[in-house]
mmCIF file of C-alpha atoms in Angstrom:
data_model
loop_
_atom_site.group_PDB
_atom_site.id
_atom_site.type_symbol
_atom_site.label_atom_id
_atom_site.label_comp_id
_atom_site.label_asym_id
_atom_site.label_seq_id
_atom_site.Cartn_x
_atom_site.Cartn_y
_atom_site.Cartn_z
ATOM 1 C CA UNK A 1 11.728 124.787 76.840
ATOM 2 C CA UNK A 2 11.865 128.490 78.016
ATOM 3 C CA UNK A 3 11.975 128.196 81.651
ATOM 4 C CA UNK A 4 11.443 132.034 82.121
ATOM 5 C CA UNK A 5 8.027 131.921 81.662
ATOM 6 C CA UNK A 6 6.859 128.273 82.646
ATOM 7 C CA UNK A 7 4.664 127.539 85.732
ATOM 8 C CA UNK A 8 6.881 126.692 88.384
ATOM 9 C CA UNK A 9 5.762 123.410 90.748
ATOM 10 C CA UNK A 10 7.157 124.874 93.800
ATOM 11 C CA UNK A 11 8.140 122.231 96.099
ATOM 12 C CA UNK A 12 7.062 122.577 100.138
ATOM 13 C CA UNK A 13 9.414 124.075 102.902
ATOM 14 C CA UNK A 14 11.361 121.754 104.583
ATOM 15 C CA UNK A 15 9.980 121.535 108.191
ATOM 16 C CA UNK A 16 11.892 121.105 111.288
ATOM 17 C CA UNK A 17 12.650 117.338 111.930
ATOM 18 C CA UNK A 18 12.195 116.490 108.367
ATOM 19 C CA UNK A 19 15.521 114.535 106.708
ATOM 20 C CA UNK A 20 17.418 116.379 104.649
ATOM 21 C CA UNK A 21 19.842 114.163 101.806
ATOM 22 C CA UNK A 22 23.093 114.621 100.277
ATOM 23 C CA UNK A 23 23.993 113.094 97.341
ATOM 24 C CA UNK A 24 27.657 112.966 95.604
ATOM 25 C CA UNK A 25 26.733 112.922 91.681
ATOM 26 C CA UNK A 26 29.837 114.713 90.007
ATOM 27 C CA UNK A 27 33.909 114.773 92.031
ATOM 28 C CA UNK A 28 35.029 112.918 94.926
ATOM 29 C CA UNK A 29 34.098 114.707 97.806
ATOM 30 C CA UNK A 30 37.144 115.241 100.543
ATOM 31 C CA UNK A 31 35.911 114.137 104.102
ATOM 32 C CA UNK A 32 36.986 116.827 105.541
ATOM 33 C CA UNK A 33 35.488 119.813 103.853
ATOM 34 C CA UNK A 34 32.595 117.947 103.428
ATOM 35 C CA UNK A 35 32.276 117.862 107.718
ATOM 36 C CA UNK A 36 33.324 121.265 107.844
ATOM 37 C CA UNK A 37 29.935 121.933 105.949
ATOM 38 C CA UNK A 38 27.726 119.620 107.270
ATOM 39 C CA UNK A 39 28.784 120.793 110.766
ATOM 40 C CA UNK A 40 27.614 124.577 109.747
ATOM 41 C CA UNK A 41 23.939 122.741 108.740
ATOM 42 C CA UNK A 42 23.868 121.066 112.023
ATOM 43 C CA UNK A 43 22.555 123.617 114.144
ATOM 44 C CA UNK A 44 19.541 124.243 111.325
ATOM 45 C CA UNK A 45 18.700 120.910 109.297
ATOM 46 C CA UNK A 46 18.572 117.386 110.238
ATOM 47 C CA UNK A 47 20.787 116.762 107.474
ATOM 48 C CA UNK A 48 21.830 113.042 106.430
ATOM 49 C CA UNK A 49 24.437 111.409 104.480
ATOM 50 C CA UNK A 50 25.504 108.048 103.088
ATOM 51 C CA UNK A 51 28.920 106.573 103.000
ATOM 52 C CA UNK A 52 28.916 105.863 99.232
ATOM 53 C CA UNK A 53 29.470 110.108 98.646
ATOM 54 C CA UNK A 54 33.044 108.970 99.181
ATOM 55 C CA UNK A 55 33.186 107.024 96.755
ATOM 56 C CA UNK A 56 36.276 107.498 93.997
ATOM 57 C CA UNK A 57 36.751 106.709 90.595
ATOM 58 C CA UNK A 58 38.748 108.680 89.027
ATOM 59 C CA UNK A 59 37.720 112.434 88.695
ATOM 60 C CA UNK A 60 34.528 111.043 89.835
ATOM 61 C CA UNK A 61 32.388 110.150 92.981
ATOM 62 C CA UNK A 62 32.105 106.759 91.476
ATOM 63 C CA UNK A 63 30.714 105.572 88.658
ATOM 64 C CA UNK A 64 27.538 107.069 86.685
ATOM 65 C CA UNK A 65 25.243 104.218 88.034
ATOM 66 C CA UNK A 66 26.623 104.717 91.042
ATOM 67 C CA UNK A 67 25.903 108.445 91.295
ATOM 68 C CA UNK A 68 22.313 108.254 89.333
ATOM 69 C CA UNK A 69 21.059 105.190 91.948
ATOM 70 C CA UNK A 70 22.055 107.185 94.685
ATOM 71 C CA UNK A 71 20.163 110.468 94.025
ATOM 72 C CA UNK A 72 17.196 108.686 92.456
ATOM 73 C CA UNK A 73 16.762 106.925 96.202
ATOM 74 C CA UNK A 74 16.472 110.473 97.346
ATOM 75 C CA UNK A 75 14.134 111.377 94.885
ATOM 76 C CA UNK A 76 12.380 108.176 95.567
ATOM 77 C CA UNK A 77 12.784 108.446 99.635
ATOM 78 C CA UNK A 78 8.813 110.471 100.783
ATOM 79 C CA UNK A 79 11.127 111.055 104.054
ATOM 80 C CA UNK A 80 13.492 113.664 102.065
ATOM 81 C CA UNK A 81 12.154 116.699 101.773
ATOM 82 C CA UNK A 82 14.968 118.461 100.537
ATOM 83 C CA UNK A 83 18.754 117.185 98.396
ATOM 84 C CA UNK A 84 21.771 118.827 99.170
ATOM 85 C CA UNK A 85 24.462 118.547 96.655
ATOM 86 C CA UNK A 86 27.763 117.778 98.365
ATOM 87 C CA UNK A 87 30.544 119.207 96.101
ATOM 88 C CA UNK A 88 30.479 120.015 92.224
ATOM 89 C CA UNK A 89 33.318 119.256 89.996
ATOM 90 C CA UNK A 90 32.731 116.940 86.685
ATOM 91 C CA UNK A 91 29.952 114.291 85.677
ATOM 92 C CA UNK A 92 26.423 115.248 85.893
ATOM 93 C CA UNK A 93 25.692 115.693 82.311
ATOM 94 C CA UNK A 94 26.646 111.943 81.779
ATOM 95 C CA UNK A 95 23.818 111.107 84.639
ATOM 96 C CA UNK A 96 21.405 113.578 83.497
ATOM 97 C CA UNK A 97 19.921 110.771 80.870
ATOM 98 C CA UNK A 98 19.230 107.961 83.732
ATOM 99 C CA UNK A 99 17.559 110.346 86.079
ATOM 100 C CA UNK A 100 13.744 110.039 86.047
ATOM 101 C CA UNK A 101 11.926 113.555 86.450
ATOM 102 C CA UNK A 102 8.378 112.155 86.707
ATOM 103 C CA UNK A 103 9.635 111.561 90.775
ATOM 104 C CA UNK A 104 10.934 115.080 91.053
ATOM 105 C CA UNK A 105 7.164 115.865 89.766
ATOM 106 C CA UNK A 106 5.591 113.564 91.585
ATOM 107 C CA UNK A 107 7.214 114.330 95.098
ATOM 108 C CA UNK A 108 8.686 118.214 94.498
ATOM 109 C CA UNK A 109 11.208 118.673 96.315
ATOM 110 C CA UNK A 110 14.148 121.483 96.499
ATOM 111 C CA UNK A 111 17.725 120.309 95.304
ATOM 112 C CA UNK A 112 20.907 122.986 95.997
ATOM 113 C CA UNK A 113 24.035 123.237 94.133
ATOM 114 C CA UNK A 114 25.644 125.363 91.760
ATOM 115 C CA UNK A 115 28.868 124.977 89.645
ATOM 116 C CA UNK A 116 28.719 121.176 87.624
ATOM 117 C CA UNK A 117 25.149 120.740 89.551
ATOM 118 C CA UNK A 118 23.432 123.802 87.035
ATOM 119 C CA UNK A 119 23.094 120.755 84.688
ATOM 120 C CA UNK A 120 21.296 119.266 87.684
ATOM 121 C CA UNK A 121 18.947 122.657 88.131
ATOM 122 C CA UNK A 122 18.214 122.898 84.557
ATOM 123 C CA UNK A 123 17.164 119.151 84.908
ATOM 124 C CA UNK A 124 14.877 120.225 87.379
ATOM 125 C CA UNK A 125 13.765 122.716 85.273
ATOM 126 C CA UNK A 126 12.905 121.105 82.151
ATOM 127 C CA UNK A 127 10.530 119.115 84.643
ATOM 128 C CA UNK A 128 9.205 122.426 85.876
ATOM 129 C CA UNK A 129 9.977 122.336 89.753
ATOM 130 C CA UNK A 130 12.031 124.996 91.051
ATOM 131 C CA UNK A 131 15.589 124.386 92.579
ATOM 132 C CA UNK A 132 18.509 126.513 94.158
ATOM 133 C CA UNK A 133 21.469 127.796 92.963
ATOM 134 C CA UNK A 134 23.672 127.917 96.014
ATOM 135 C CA UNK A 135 26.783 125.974 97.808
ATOM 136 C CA UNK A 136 27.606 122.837 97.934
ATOM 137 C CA UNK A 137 27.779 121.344 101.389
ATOM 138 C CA UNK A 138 31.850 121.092 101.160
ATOM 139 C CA UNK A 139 32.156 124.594 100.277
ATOM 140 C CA UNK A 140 29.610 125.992 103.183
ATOM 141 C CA UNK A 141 32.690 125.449 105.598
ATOM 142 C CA UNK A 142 34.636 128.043 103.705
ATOM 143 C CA UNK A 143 31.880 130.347 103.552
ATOM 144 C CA UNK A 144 30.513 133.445 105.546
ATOM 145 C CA UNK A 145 28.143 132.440 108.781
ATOM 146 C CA UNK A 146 25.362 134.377 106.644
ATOM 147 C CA UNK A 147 25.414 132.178 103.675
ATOM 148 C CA UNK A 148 24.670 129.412 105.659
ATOM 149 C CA UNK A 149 21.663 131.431 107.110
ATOM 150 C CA UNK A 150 20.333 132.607 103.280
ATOM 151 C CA UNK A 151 20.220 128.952 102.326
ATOM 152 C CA UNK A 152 18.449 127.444 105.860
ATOM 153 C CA UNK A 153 15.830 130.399 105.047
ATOM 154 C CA UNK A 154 15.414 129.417 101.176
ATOM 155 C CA UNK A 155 14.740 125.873 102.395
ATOM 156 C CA UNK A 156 12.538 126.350 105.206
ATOM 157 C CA UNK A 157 10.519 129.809 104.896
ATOM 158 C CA UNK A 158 8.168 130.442 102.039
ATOM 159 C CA UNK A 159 8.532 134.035 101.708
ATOM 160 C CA UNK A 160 10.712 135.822 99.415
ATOM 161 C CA UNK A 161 14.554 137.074 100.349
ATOM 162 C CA UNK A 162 13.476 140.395 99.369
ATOM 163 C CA UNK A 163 16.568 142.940 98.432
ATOM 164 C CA UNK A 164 19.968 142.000 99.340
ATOM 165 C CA UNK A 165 22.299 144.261 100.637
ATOM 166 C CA UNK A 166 24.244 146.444 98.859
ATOM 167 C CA UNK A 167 24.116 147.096 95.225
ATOM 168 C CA UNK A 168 25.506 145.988 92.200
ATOM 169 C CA UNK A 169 27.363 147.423 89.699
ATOM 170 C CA UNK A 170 26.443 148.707 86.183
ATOM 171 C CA UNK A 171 28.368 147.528 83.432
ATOM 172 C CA UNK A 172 26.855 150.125 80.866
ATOM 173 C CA UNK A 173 23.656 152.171 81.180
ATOM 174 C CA UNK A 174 21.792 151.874 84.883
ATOM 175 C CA UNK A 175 18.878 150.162 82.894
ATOM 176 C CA UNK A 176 16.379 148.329 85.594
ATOM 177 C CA UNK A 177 15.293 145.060 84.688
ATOM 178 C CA UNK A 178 12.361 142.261 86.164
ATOM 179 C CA UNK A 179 12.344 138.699 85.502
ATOM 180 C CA UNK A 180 12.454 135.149 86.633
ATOM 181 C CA UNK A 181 15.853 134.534 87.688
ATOM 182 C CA UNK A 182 17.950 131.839 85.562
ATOM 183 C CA UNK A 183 20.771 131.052 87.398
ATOM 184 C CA UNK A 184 24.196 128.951 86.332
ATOM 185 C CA UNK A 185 27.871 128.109 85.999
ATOM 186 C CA UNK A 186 28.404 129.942 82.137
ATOM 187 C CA UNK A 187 30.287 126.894 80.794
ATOM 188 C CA UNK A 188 28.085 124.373 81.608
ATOM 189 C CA UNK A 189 25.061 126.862 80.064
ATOM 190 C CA UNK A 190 26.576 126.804 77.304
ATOM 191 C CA UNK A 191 27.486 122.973 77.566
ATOM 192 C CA UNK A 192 23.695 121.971 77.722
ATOM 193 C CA UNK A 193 23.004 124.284 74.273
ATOM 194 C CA UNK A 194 21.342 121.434 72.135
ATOM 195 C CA UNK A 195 20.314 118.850 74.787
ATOM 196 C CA UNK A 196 16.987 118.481 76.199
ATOM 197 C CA UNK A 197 17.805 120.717 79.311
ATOM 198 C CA UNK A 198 19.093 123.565 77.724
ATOM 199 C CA UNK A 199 17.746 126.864 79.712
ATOM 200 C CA UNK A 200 16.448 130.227 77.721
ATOM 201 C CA UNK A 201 16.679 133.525 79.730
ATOM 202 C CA UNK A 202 13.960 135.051 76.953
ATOM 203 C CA UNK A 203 12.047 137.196 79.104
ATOM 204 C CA UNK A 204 14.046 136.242 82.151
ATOM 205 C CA UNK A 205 17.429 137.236 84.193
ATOM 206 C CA UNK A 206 20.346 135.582 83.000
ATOM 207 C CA UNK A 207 22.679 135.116 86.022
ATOM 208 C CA UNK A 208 26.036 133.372 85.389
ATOM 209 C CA UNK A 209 29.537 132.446 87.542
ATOM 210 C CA UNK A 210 32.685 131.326 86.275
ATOM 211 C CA UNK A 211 35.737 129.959 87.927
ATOM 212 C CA UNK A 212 38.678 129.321 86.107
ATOM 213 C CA UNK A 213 38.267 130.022 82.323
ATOM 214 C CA UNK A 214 40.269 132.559 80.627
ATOM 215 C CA UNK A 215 38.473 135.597 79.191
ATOM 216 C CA UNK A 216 38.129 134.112 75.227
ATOM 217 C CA UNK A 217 36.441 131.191 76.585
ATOM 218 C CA UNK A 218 33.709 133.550 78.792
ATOM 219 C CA UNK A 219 33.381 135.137 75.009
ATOM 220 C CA UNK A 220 33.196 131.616 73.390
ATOM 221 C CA UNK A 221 30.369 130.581 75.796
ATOM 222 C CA UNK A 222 28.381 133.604 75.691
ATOM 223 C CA UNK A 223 28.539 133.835 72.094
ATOM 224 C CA UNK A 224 27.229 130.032 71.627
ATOM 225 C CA UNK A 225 24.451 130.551 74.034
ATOM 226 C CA UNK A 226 23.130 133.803 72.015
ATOM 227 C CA UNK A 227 23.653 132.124 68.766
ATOM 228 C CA UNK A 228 21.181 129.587 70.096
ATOM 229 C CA UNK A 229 19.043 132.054 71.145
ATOM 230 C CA UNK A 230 18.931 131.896 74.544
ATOM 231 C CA UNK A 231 19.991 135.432 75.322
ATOM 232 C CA UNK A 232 19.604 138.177 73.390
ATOM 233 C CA UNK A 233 15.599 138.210 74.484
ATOM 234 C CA UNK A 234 16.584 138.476 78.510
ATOM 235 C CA UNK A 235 15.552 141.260 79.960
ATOM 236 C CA UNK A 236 18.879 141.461 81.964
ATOM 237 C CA UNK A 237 21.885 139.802 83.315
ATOM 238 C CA UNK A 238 23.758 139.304 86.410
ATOM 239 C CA UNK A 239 27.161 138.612 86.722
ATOM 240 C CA UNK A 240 28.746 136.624 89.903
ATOM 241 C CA UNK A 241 32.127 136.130 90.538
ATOM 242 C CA UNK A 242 34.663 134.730 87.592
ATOM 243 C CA UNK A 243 37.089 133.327 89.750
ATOM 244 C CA UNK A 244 40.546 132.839 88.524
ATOM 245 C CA UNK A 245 39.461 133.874 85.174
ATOM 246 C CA UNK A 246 42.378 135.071 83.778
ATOM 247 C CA UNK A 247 45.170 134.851 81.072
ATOM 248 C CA UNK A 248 47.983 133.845 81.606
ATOM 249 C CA UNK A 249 46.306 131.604 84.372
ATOM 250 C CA UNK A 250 45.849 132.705 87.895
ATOM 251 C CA UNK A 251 48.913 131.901 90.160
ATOM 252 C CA UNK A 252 48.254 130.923 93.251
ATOM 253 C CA UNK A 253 48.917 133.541 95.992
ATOM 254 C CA UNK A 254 48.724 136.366 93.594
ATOM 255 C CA UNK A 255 45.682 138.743 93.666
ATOM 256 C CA UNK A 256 42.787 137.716 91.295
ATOM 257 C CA UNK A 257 42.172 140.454 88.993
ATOM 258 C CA UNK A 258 38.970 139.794 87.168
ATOM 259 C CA UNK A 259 38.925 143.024 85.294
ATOM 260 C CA UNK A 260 39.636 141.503 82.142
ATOM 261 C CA UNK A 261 36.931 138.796 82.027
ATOM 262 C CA UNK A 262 34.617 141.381 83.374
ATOM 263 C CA UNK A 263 35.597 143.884 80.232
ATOM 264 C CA UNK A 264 34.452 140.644 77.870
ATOM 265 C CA UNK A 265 31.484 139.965 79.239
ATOM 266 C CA UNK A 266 30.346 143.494 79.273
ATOM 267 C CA UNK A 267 31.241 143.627 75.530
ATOM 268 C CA UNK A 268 29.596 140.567 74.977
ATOM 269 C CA UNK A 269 25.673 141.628 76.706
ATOM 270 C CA UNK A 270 25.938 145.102 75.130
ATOM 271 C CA UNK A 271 26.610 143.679 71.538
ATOM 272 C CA UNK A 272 23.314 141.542 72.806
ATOM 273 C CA UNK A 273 21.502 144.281 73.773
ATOM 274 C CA UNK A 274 21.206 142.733 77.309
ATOM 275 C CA UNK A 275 21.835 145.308 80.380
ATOM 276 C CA UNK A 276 24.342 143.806 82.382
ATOM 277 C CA UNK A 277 25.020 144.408 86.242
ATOM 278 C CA UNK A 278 28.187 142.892 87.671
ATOM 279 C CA UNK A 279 29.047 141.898 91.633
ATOM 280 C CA UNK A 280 26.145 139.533 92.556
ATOM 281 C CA UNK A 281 27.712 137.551 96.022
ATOM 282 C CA UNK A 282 27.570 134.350 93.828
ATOM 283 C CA UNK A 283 29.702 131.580 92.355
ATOM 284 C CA UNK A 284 33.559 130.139 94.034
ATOM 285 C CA UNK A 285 34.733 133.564 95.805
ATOM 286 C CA UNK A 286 34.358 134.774 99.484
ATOM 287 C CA UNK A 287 30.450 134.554 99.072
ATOM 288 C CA UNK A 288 27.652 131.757 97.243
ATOM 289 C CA UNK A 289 24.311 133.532 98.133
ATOM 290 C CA UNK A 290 21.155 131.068 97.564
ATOM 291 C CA UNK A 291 18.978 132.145 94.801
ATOM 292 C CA UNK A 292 15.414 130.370 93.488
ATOM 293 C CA UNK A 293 15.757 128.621 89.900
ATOM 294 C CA UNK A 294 12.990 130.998 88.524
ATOM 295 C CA UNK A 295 12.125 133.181 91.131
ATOM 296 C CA UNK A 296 11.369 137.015 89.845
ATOM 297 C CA UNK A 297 13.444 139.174 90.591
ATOM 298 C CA UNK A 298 14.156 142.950 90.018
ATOM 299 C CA UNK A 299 17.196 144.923 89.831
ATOM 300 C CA UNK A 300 16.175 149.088 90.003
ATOM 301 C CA UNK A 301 17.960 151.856 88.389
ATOM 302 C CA UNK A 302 20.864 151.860 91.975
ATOM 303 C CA UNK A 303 22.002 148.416 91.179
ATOM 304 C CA UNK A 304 19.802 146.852 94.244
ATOM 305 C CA UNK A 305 18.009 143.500 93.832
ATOM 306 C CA UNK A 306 15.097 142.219 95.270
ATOM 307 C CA UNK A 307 13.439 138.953 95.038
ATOM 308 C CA UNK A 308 10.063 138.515 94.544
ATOM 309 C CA UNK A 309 9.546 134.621 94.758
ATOM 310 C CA UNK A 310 10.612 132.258 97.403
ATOM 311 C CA UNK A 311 12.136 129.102 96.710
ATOM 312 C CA UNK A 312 9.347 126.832 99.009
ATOM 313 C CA UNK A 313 6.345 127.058 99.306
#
């Protein structure tokens, strides 16, 4: 499956008054983080949400069945137009397997998350409808006033972002590059190497985020996901923020220096032959700017990004 260069079922903006669901299927979501959020969608979305996210077991947000019934309602539901993930964490891969994507064909419609939920994008995308990679509803509380805005637009207005402001950084030769845009959370990437939702940036942008993994285990990951394959034909890559990606580990209260992780991943996408650009507002820093599963994109010779595709249709 090379998701870089399928045709994209794009689903329909979500329209004002339409229900928009949120669905728990990795962690335990905290109550109050997760209000903190929804309260920053209130103004925008009519945006609805079932006791059973707060469900524990464990690391969990209850158990697999649990999780899988509750987002295939939503998939099920013609009422929800759109599925907001409400915190990442741990678990979607095990539900991945009792999801059904003939209703995510049948009904397109977007789903948002980033982080654990990329297993729940590429799901998406092995059934050829486009998602979002963007925040969780418990981290939108933590997040700039702007971020919020970028994701209401990617939900509701079917015209492309177009360039973001500011530019990104070259980590070797200021080499432009076009694409469709495959966005994710590097471990899990390379996590879904082998499974029926593995993703292939051949042809495509590889964009990836990181939070807490030390520098040999960005190598590790990026290594296993070229010796599949599934990067050495991109045309590009992006690289978000590697949060806490140190060694020795981050310390809390220190600054996060990710200067090292960013020297292995450079090393890693010239040795591929990729051209790399690094500082993309994305991932579990200060910013999580919304980006289509697929949409084209294309970075010019300053390090400025533009997308092409929007998200809805």
């Amino acid at each position: 499956m090379r998701p870089a260069t399928i045709a994209w079922i794009v689903p329909p903006a979500v329209r004002p008054g339409d229900r928009v669901g949120v669905c728990a299927p990795a962690g335990p979501v905290a109550p109050d983080r997760l209000a903190r959020g929804l309260a920053q969608l209130a103004p925008h979305l009519r945006v609805e949400v079932d006791d059973g996210v707060f469900t524990r077991t464990g690391y969990l947000a209850g158990d697999d069945a649990r999780r899988a019934d509750e987002l295939t309602r939503l998939l099920r539901d013609p009422d929800v137009r759109a599925i907001l993930v409400a915190r990442g964490g741990f678990g979607i891969t095990r539900i991945l397997p009792m999801l059904d994507p003939a209703l995510l064909r049948a009904d397109p419609k977007p789903i948002v998350g980033f982080s654990d939920a990329t297993a729940l994008l590429a799901w998406a995308a092995a059934a050829g409808v486009r998602a979002i990679h963007g925040p969780v509803v418990a981290q939108l509380g933590e997040l700039p006033a702007d971020d919020t805005a970028v994701l209401v637009r990617a939900l509701t207005a079917a015209r492309p972002d177009g360039t973001w402001p500011g530019a990104l950084t070259p980590l070797g030769p200021r080499t432009p590059c076009a694409g469709a845009l495959i966005p994710g959370n590097l471990t899990l990437l390379a996590h879904l190497v082998g499974s029926p939702w593995q993703v292939d940036a051949t042809g495509g942008v590889l964009l990836i985020e990181e939070v807490g993994e030390k520098p040999y285990a960005l190598d590790r990951d990026l290594t296993q996901l070229d010796l599949a394959g599934l990067v050495r034909g991109a045309t590009g890559a992006v690289v978000g923020d590697l949060t806490r990606c140190s060694d020795p580990p981050h310390v809390a209260g220190a600054v996060d220096d990710p200067g090292p992780a960013r020297v292995v991943v450079a090393e890693r996408l010239a040795r591929f032959g990729v051209p790399g650009w690094w500082g993309a507002p994305v991932g579990h820093g200060a910013r999580n700017r919304s980006v289509p599963f697929g949409g084209r994109i294309e970075i010019d010779g300053d390090g400025r990004l533009t997308l092409l595709d929007a998200a809805v249709a």
